[in-house]
Coordinates of N, CA and C in Angstrom, one line a residue:
M74 N 135.1 136.4 156.3 CA 134.1 137.4 156.6 C 132.7 137.0 156.2
M75 N 131.7 137.2 157.0 CA 130.3 136.8 156.7 C 129.9 137.3 155.3
I76 N 130.1 138.6 155.0 CA 129.6 139.2 153.8 C 130.2 138.5 152.6
N77 N 131.5 138.3 152.5 CA 132.1 137.6 151.4 C 131.6 136.1 151.3
E78 N 131.4 135.5 152.4 CA 131.0 134.1 152.4 C 129.5 134.0 151.9
L79 N 128.7 134.9 152.3 CA 127.3 134.9 151.8 C 127.2 135.2 150.3
K80 N 128.0 136.2 149.9 CA 128.0 136.5 148.5 C 128.5 135.4 147.6
E81 N 129.6 134.7 148.0 CA 130.1 133.6 147.3 C 129.1 132.4 147.3
L82 N 128.4 132.2 148.4 CA 127.4 131.2 148.4 C 126.3 131.4 147.4
L83 N 125.8 132.6 147.3 CA 124.7 133.0 146.4 C 125.1 132.9 145.0
I84 N 126.3 133.4 144.7 CA 126.8 133.3 143.3 C 127.0 131.9 142.9
R85 N 127.5 131.1 143.8 CA 127.7 129.7 143.5 C 126.4 129.0 143.2
E86 N 125.3 129.4 143.9 CA 124.0 128.9 143.7 C 123.3 129.4 142.5
G87 N 123.8 130.4 141.8 CA 123.2 130.9 140.5 C 122.9 132.3 140.4
A88 N 123.2 133.1 141.5 CA 123.0 134.6 141.4 C 124.0 135.2 140.5
A89 N 123.6 136.2 139.7 CA 124.5 137.0 138.9 C 125.2 138.1 139.6
E90 N 124.5 138.7 140.6 CA 125.0 139.8 141.4 C 124.4 139.7 142.7
V91 N 125.2 140.2 143.7 CA 124.7 140.3 145.1 C 125.2 141.6 145.7
G92 N 124.4 142.3 146.3 CA 124.7 143.6 146.9 C 124.1 143.8 148.3
F93 N 124.6 144.8 149.0 CA 124.2 145.0 150.4 C 123.9 146.5 150.6
S94 N 122.9 146.8 151.4 CA 122.6 148.2 151.6 C 121.9 148.5 152.9
S95 N 121.8 149.7 153.3 CA 121.0 150.2 154.4 C 119.7 150.7 153.9
V96 N 118.6 150.3 154.4 CA 117.3 150.7 153.9 C 116.3 151.1 154.9
T97 N 115.2 151.8 154.5 CA 114.1 152.0 155.4 C 113.2 150.9 155.3
P98 N 113.0 150.1 156.3 CA 112.2 148.9 156.2 C 110.7 149.1 156.2
P99 N 109.9 148.1 155.8 CA 108.4 148.2 155.9 C 108.1 148.4 157.4
P100 N 106.9 149.1 157.7 CA 106.5 149.3 159.1 C 106.4 148.1 159.9
E101 N 106.1 147.0 159.2 CA 105.9 145.7 160.0 C 107.2 145.2 160.6
Y102 N 108.3 145.6 160.0 CA 109.6 145.0 160.4 C 110.6 146.1 160.6
P103 N 110.4 147.0 161.7 CA 111.2 148.2 161.9 C 112.7 147.9 162.2
S104 N 113.0 146.7 162.7 CA 114.4 146.5 163.1 C 115.2 145.9 161.9
L105 N 114.6 145.6 160.8 CA 115.3 145.0 159.6 C 115.7 146.1 158.7
T106 N 116.8 146.8 159.1 CA 117.2 148.0 158.4 C 118.4 147.8 157.3
N107 N 118.7 146.6 157.1 CA 119.7 146.2 156.1 C 119.1 145.2 155.1
A108 N 119.7 145.3 153.9 CA 119.1 144.5 152.8 C 120.2 143.8 152.0
V109 N 119.9 142.5 151.7 CA 120.7 141.8 150.7 C 119.9 141.8 149.4
T110 N 120.6 142.3 148.3 CA 120.0 142.2 147.0 C 120.6 141.1 146.2
I111 N 119.7 140.3 145.6 CA 120.1 139.2 144.8 C 119.5 139.4 143.4
A112 N 120.4 139.3 142.4 CA 120.0 139.5 141.0 C 120.3 138.2 140.2
V113 N 119.3 137.8 139.4 CA 119.5 136.6 138.5 C 119.3 137.1 137.1
R114 N 120.3 136.8 136.2 CA 120.3 137.3 134.9 C 119.3 136.5 134.0
L115 N 118.5 137.2 133.2 CA 117.5 136.5 132.3 C 118.2 136.0 131.0
S116 N 117.6 135.1 130.4 CA 118.2 134.5 129.1 C 118.1 135.5 128.0
D117 N 119.2 135.9 127.4 CA 119.3 136.7 126.2 C 118.4 136.2 125.1
A118 N 118.5 134.9 124.9 CA 117.8 134.3 123.8 C 116.3 134.4 123.9
V119 N 115.8 134.3 125.2 CA 114.4 134.4 125.5 C 114.0 135.9 125.3
I120 N 114.8 136.8 125.8 CA 114.4 138.2 125.8 C 114.5 138.8 124.4
D121 N 115.5 138.3 123.6 CA 115.6 138.8 122.2 C 114.4 138.4 121.3
A122 N 113.7 137.4 121.7 CA 112.5 136.9 121.0 C 111.3 137.7 121.3
V123 N 111.4 138.5 122.3 CA 110.2 139.4 122.7 C 110.3 140.7 121.9
S124 N 109.7 140.6 120.7 CA 109.8 141.8 119.8 C 108.4 142.5 119.7
N125 N 107.4 141.8 119.4 CA 106.0 142.4 119.4 C 105.2 142.1 120.6
G126 N 105.7 141.5 121.5 CA 105.0 141.1 122.7 C 105.5 139.9 123.4
P127 N 105.1 139.5 124.5 CA 105.6 138.4 125.3 C 105.3 137.0 124.5
T128 N 106.2 136.1 124.7 CA 106.0 134.8 124.1 C 105.7 133.8 125.3
H129 N 105.1 132.6 124.9 CA 104.9 131.7 126.0 C 106.2 131.3 126.7
T130 N 107.3 131.2 126.0 CA 108.6 130.9 126.6 C 109.0 132.0 127.6
Y131 N 108.8 133.3 127.2 CA 109.2 134.4 128.1 C 108.3 134.3 129.4
F132 N 107.0 134.0 129.3 CA 106.2 133.9 130.4 C 106.6 132.8 131.4
H133 N 107.0 131.7 130.8 CA 107.4 130.6 131.6 C 108.8 130.9 132.3
H134 N 109.7 131.5 131.5 CA 111.0 131.9 132.0 C 110.9 132.9 133.1
Y135 N 110.0 133.9 133.0 CA 109.8 134.9 134.0 C 109.4 134.3 135.3
R136 N 108.4 133.4 135.2 CA 107.9 132.8 136.4 C 109.0 131.8 137.1
T137 N 109.7 131.1 136.2 CA 110.7 130.2 136.7 C 111.8 131.0 137.4
V138 N 112.3 132.1 136.9 CA 113.3 132.9 137.5 C 112.8 133.5 138.8
N139 N 111.6 133.9 138.8 CA 111.0 134.4 140.1 C 111.1 133.3 141.2
A140 N 110.7 132.1 140.8 CA 110.7 131.0 141.8 C 112.1 130.7 142.3
F141 N 113.0 130.8 141.3 CA 114.5 130.5 141.7 C 115.0 131.6 142.6
L142 N 114.6 132.9 142.3 CA 115.0 134.0 143.2 C 114.5 133.8 144.6
D143 N 113.2 133.3 144.8 CA 112.7 133.1 146.1 C 113.5 132.0 146.8
R144 N 114.0 131.0 146.1 CA 114.8 130.0 146.7 C 116.1 130.6 147.2
L145 N 116.7 131.4 146.3 CA 118.0 132.0 146.7 C 117.8 132.9 147.9
A146 N 116.7 133.7 147.9 CA 116.4 134.5 149.0 C 116.3 133.7 150.3
L147 N 115.6 132.6 150.3 CA 115.5 131.8 151.5 C 116.9 131.2 151.9
T148 N 117.7 130.9 150.9 CA 119.1 130.4 151.2 C 119.8 131.5 152.0
A149 N 119.7 132.8 151.5 CA 120.4 133.9 152.2 C 119.8 134.1 153.6
G150 N 118.5 134.1 153.7 CA 117.8 134.3 155.0 C 118.2 133.3 156.0
L151 N 118.3 132.0 155.6 CA 118.7 131.0 156.5 C 120.1 131.1 157.0
Y152 N 121.0 131.6 156.0 CA 122.4 131.9 156.4 C 122.5 133.0 157.4
L153 N 121.7 134.0 157.2 CA 121.7 135.1 158.1 C 121.2 134.7 159.5
Q154 N 120.1 133.9 159.5 CA 119.6 133.4 160.8 C 120.6 132.5 161.5
N155 N 121.3 131.7 160.8 CA 122.3 130.9 161.4 C 123.5 131.7 162.0
H156 N 123.6 132.9 161.5 CA 124.6 133.8 162.1 C 124.0 134.8 163.1
G157 N 122.8 134.4 163.6 CA 122.3 135.2 164.7 C 121.3 136.3 164.4
G158 N 121.0 136.4 163.1 CA 120.1 137.5 162.6 C 118.7 137.1 162.4
Q159 N 117.8 138.2 162.4 CA 116.5 138.0 162.0 C 116.4 138.3 160.4
Y160 N 115.4 137.7 159.8 CA 115.3 138.0 158.3 C 113.9 137.9 157.8
V161 N 113.6 138.6 156.7 CA 112.4 138.5 156.0 C 112.7 138.4 154.5
C162 N 112.3 137.4 153.8 CA 112.5 137.4 152.3 C 111.3 138.1 151.7
V163 N 111.7 139.1 150.9 CA 110.7 139.9 150.1 C 110.4 139.1 148.8
P164 N 109.2 138.6 148.6 CA 108.9 137.8 147.4 C 109.4 138.5 146.1
A165 N 109.9 137.7 145.2 CA 110.4 138.3 143.9 C 109.3 139.0 143.2
S166 N 108.1 138.5 143.2 CA 107.0 139.1 142.5 C 105.7 138.9 143.3
Q167 N 105.3 140.0 143.9 CA 104.0 139.9 144.7 C 103.5 141.3 144.8
S168 N 102.2 141.5 144.4 CA 101.6 142.8 144.6 C 100.7 142.7 145.9
I169 N 100.8 143.6 146.8 CA 100.0 143.6 148.0 C 98.9 144.7 147.9
E170 N 99.3 145.9 147.4 CA 98.3 146.9 147.3 C 98.6 147.7 146.0
G171 N 97.6 147.6 145.0 CA 97.9 148.2 143.7 C 99.0 147.5 143.0
F172 N 100.0 148.3 142.6 CA 101.2 147.8 141.9 C 102.4 147.7 142.8
S173 N 102.2 147.8 144.1 CA 103.3 147.8 145.1 C 103.4 146.5 145.8
G174 N 104.6 146.1 146.1 CA 104.8 144.9 147.0 C 105.2 145.3 148.4
L175 N 105.7 144.4 149.1 CA 106.1 144.6 150.5 C 107.2 145.6 150.6
F176 N 108.1 145.6 149.7 CA 109.3 146.4 149.7 C 109.8 146.5 148.3
S177 N 110.4 147.6 147.9 CA 110.9 147.8 146.6 C 112.3 147.2 146.4
H178 N 112.3 146.1 145.5 CA 113.6 145.5 145.2 C 114.5 146.5 144.5
K179 N 114.0 147.4 143.6 CA 114.8 148.3 142.9 C 115.5 149.3 143.8
E180 N 114.7 149.8 144.9 CA 115.3 150.7 145.8 C 116.6 150.1 146.5
A181 N 116.5 148.8 146.9 CA 117.6 148.2 147.6 C 118.7 148.0 146.6
A182 N 118.4 147.6 145.4 CA 119.5 147.3 144.4 C 120.2 148.6 144.0
V183 N 119.5 149.7 143.9 CA 120.2 151.0 143.6 C 121.0 151.4 144.8
K184 N 120.5 151.3 146.0 CA 121.3 151.7 147.2 C 122.5 150.7 147.4
A185 N 122.4 149.6 146.8 CA 123.6 148.6 146.9 C 124.7 149.0 145.9
G186 N 124.4 150.0 145.0 CA 125.4 150.4 144.1 C 125.5 149.5 142.9
L187 N 124.4 148.7 142.6 CA 124.5 147.7 141.5 C 123.9 148.2 140.2
G188 N 123.2 149.3 140.3 CA 122.6 149.9 139.0 C 121.7 151.1 139.3
T189 N 120.9 151.4 138.3 CA 120.1 152.6 138.4 C 118.6 152.3 137.9
I190 N 117.8 153.3 137.9 CA 116.4 153.2 137.4 C 116.3 154.0 136.1
G191 N 115.8 153.4 135.1 CA 115.7 154.1 133.8 C 114.4 154.8 133.5
R192 N 114.3 155.4 132.3 CA 113.1 156.1 131.9 C 111.9 155.2 131.9
S193 N 112.1 153.9 131.7 CA 110.9 153.0 131.7 C 110.5 152.6 133.1
A194 N 111.2 153.1 134.1 CA 111.0 152.7 135.5 C 111.6 151.3 135.8
L195 N 112.2 150.7 134.8 CA 112.9 149.4 135.0 C 114.2 149.6 135.8
Y196 N 114.6 148.7 136.6 CA 115.9 148.7 137.2 C 116.9 148.3 136.1
L197 N 118.0 149.0 136.0 CA 119.0 148.8 135.0 C 120.3 148.4 135.7
S198 N 120.6 147.2 135.7 CA 121.9 146.7 136.3 C 123.0 147.4 135.4
D199 N 124.1 147.8 136.1 CA 125.3 148.3 135.4 C 125.9 147.3 134.5
R200 N 125.7 146.0 134.8 CA 126.3 144.9 134.0 C 125.4 144.4 132.9
F201 N 124.1 144.3 133.3 CA 123.2 143.5 132.4 C 121.9 144.3 132.0
G202 N 121.9 145.6 132.3 CA 120.8 146.4 131.9 C 119.5 145.9 132.6
P203 N 118.3 145.9 131.9 CA 117.1 145.5 132.5 C 116.9 143.9 132.5
R204 N 117.9 143.2 132.0 CA 117.7 141.8 131.8 C 118.1 141.0 133.1
V205 N 117.6 141.4 134.2 CA 117.7 140.7 135.5 C 116.4 140.8 136.2
R206 N 116.2 139.8 137.1 CA 115.1 139.9 138.1 C 115.8 140.0 139.5
L207 N 115.0 140.5 140.4 CA 115.6 140.8 141.7 C 114.8 140.1 142.9
A208 N 115.5 139.9 143.9 CA 114.9 139.5 145.2 C 115.7 140.3 146.3
T209 N 115.0 140.4 147.5 CA 115.6 141.2 148.6 C 115.4 140.4 149.9
V210 N 116.4 140.4 150.7 CA 116.3 139.8 152.0 C 116.6 140.9 153.0
L211 N 115.6 141.2 153.9 CA 115.8 142.2 154.9 C 116.3 141.6 156.2
T212 N 117.2 142.2 156.9 CA 117.8 141.7 158.1 C 118.2 142.7 159.1
D213 N 118.4 142.3 160.3 CA 118.9 143.2 161.4 C 120.4 143.1 161.6
L214 N 121.0 142.2 160.8 CA 122.5 142.1 160.9 C 123.2 143.2 160.3
D215 N 124.4 143.6 160.8 CA 125.2 144.7 160.2 C 125.8 144.1 158.9
L216 N 125.5 144.8 157.8 CA 126.0 144.4 156.5 C 127.0 145.5 155.9
S217 N 127.3 146.4 156.7 CA 128.0 147.6 156.2 C 129.4 147.3 155.6
A218 N 129.9 146.1 155.9 CA 131.2 145.7 155.3 C 131.0 145.5 153.8
G219 N 129.8 145.3 153.4 CA 129.5 145.0 151.9 C 129.0 146.2 151.2
F220 N 128.8 147.4 151.9 CA 128.2 148.5 151.2 C 129.2 149.1 150.1
Q221 N 128.7 149.6 149.0 CA 129.5 150.3 148.0 C 128.8 151.5 147.6
P222 N 129.5 152.4 146.9 CA 128.9 153.7 146.5 C 127.7 153.5 145.5
I223 N 126.8 154.5 145.5 CA 125.7 154.5 144.6 C 126.3 154.7 143.2
S224 N 125.7 153.9 142.2 CA 126.2 154.0 140.8 C 125.9 155.3 140.2
K225 N 126.9 155.9 139.5 CA 126.7 157.1 138.7 C 126.4 156.8 137.3
N226 N 126.2 155.6 136.9 CA 126.0 155.2 135.5 C 124.6 155.8 135.0
N227 N 124.6 156.2 133.8 CA 123.4 156.8 133.2 C 123.2 156.2 131.8
P228 N 122.7 155.0 131.7 CA 122.6 154.4 130.4 C 121.5 155.0 129.5
C229 N 120.5 155.7 130.1 CA 119.4 156.2 129.3 C 119.9 157.5 128.5
K230 N 120.6 158.4 129.1 CA 121.0 159.6 128.5 C 120.0 160.2 127.5
D231 N 120.2 160.2 126.2 CA 119.3 160.7 125.2 C 118.4 159.6 124.6
C232 N 118.6 158.4 125.1 CA 117.9 157.2 124.5 C 116.4 157.3 124.8
A233 N 115.6 156.9 123.8 CA 114.1 156.8 124.0 C 113.5 155.6 123.4
A234 N 114.4 154.5 123.3 CA 113.9 153.3 122.7 C 112.7 152.7 123.3
C235 N 112.7 152.7 124.7 CA 111.5 152.1 125.4 C 110.3 153.0 125.2
V236 N 110.4 154.3 125.1 CA 109.3 155.2 124.9 C 108.6 154.9 123.6
T237 N 109.4 154.8 122.5 CA 108.9 154.5 121.2 C 108.3 153.2 121.1
A238 N 108.9 152.2 121.7 CA 108.5 150.8 121.5 C 107.2 150.4 122.3
C239 N 106.9 151.1 123.4 CA 105.9 150.8 124.3 C 104.5 150.7 123.6
P240 N 103.8 149.6 123.5 CA 102.6 149.5 122.8 C 101.4 150.2 123.6
A241 N 101.6 150.4 124.9 CA 100.6 151.0 125.7 C 100.8 152.5 125.8
M242 N 101.9 153.0 125.2 CA 102.3 154.5 125.3 C 102.3 154.9 126.7
A243 N 102.8 154.0 127.6 CA 102.8 154.3 129.0 C 104.0 155.0 129.6
I244 N 105.1 155.1 128.8 CA 106.3 155.7 129.3 C 106.4 157.1 128.8
S245 N 106.5 158.0 129.8 CA 106.5 159.4 129.5 C 107.8 159.9 128.8
G246 N 108.9 159.3 129.1 CA 110.2 159.7 128.6 C 111.0 160.6 129.5
R247 N 110.3 160.9 130.6 CA 111.1 161.7 131.6 C 112.1 160.9 132.4
A248 N 113.2 161.5 132.7 CA 114.2 160.8 133.5 C 113.7 160.6 134.9
Y249 N 114.1 159.5 135.5 CA 113.8 159.1 136.8 C 114.5 160.0 137.8
T250 N 113.9 160.4 138.9 CA 114.5 161.0 140.0 C 113.9 160.3 141.3
P251 N 114.7 160.1 142.3 CA 114.3 159.4 143.5 C 113.0 159.9 144.1
G252 N 112.1 159.0 144.3 CA 110.8 159.3 144.9 C 109.7 159.6 143.8
Q253 N 110.1 159.6 142.6 CA 109.2 159.9 141.5 C 108.5 158.7 141.0
N254 N 107.2 158.7 141.0 CA 106.4 157.5 140.7 C 105.6 157.6 139.4
D255 N 105.7 158.8 138.7 CA 104.8 159.0 137.6 C 105.5 159.1 136.2
I256 N 106.7 158.5 136.1 CA 107.3 158.5 134.8 C 106.7 157.5 133.9
I257 N 106.0 156.5 134.4 CA 105.2 155.7 133.6 C 103.8 155.6 134.1
D258 N 102.8 155.4 133.2 CA 101.4 155.2 133.5 C 101.2 153.7 133.8
R259 N 101.2 153.4 135.0 CA 101.1 152.0 135.4 C 99.8 151.4 135.1
N260 N 98.7 152.2 135.1 CA 97.4 151.7 134.8 C 97.3 151.3 133.3
A261 N 97.9 152.2 132.5 CA 97.9 152.0 131.0 C 98.7 150.7 130.7
C262 N 99.8 150.6 131.3 CA 100.7 149.4 131.1 C 99.9 148.1 131.5
S263 N 99.3 148.1 132.7 CA 98.6 146.9 133.2 C 97.4 146.6 132.4
T264 N 96.7 147.6 132.0 CA 95.5 147.4 131.2 C 95.8 146.8 129.8
H265 N 96.9 147.3 129.2 CA 97.3 146.7 127.9 C 97.7 145.3 128.0
M266 N 98.5 145.0 129.1 CA 98.9 143.6 129.2 C 97.8 142.6 129.4
K267 N 96.8 143.1 130.2 CA 95.6 142.2 130.4 C 94.8 142.0 129.2
Q268 N 94.6 143.1 128.4 CA 93.8 143.0 127.2 C 94.5 142.3 126.0
A269 N 95.8 142.5 125.9 CA 96.5 142.0 124.7 C 97.2 140.7 124.9
Y270 N 97.5 140.3 126.1 CA 98.4 139.1 126.3 C 97.8 138.1 127.2
Q271 N 96.6 138.3 127.8 CA 96.1 137.4 128.8 C 96.0 136.0 128.3
K272 N 95.8 135.8 126.9 CA 95.7 134.5 126.3 C 97.0 133.6 126.6
I273 N 98.1 134.3 126.9 CA 99.3 133.6 127.1 C 99.3 132.9 128.5
G274 N 98.7 133.7 129.4 CA 98.6 133.1 130.8 C 98.3 134.2 131.8
R275 N 97.7 133.9 132.9 CA 97.3 134.8 133.9 C 98.6 135.4 134.5
G276 N 98.6 136.7 134.6 CA 99.8 137.4 135.2 C 100.9 137.6 134.2
V277 N 100.7 137.4 132.9 CA 101.7 137.6 131.9 C 102.2 139.1 131.9
V278 N 103.5 139.3 131.7 CA 104.0 140.7 131.6 C 104.5 140.9 130.2
C279 N 104.6 142.1 129.7 CA 104.9 142.4 128.3 C 106.3 142.1 128.0
G280 N 107.3 142.8 128.5 CA 108.7 142.6 128.2 C 109.3 143.3 127.1
I281 N 108.5 144.1 126.3 CA 109.0 144.8 125.2 C 110.1 145.8 125.6
C282 N 109.8 146.6 126.7 CA 110.8 147.6 127.1 C 112.1 146.9 127.6
V283 N 112.0 145.7 128.1 CA 113.2 145.0 128.5 C 114.0 144.6 127.3
S284 N 113.3 144.1 126.3 CA 113.9 143.6 125.1 C 114.6 144.7 124.2
V285 N 114.0 145.9 124.1 CA 114.5 146.9 123.2 C 115.6 147.8 123.9
C286 N 115.8 147.7 125.2 CA 116.7 148.5 125.9 C 118.2 148.2 125.5
P287 N 118.9 149.2 124.9 CA 120.3 149.0 124.5 C 121.2 148.6 125.7
A288 N 120.8 149.0 126.9 CA 121.7 148.7 128.0 C 121.8 147.2 128.3
G289 N 120.8 146.5 127.8 CA 120.8 145.1 128.1 C 121.4 144.3 126.9
K290 N 121.8 144.9 125.9 CA 122.2 144.2 124.7 C 123.8 144.2 124.6
I291 N 124.4 144.6 125.6 CA 125.9 144.5 125.7 C 126.3 143.1 126.1
K292 N 127.0 142.5 125.2 CA 127.4 141.1 125.4 C 128.7 141.1 126.2
L293 N 128.7 140.5 127.4 CA 129.9 140.4 128.2 C 130.8 139.2 128.0

């Protein structure tokens, strides 16, 4: 079956998780109503070292994983094309307008049943918590054979570790509900990162909320 073959291919190439979902595509690509979600697990050693802010190693790791995800996405896209489909690879990390990219990786991952969205607005994999990065491939091929139910997992519950740890005080602490975009102050988060960490490199991200999240500290 194409779905199993594609999933096995991506995992063999280094993906930690692969999922499939039906999505509302960007207006530019109205026929691409199905999505392949690809997750790559971040290094626990690197994330555990992010205590008071990002390290140079974390910044390099973040960019390297993003580039690797883009390669995996292209691998998936070419596979889909070879099976008669159209595809668009959504970049692992790219802002087009404000803080938004072409398409929400988190939306596709949640619809694929791989995880949920936490109080920090981070995507929380059921297996790895926030310690993953995502890529998405949009396609017009039927992927319904790979669909699975939405996750009912709720790792946040009464936890407020990210709220307390956030140096920008950008996390409201409210639980996420679909369509809600104000549980974090994105401007406060972005401004703090630029002011506090720019010396590490252009485009550096903080990572503290990823590091402190208990959902990511479960050793498998």
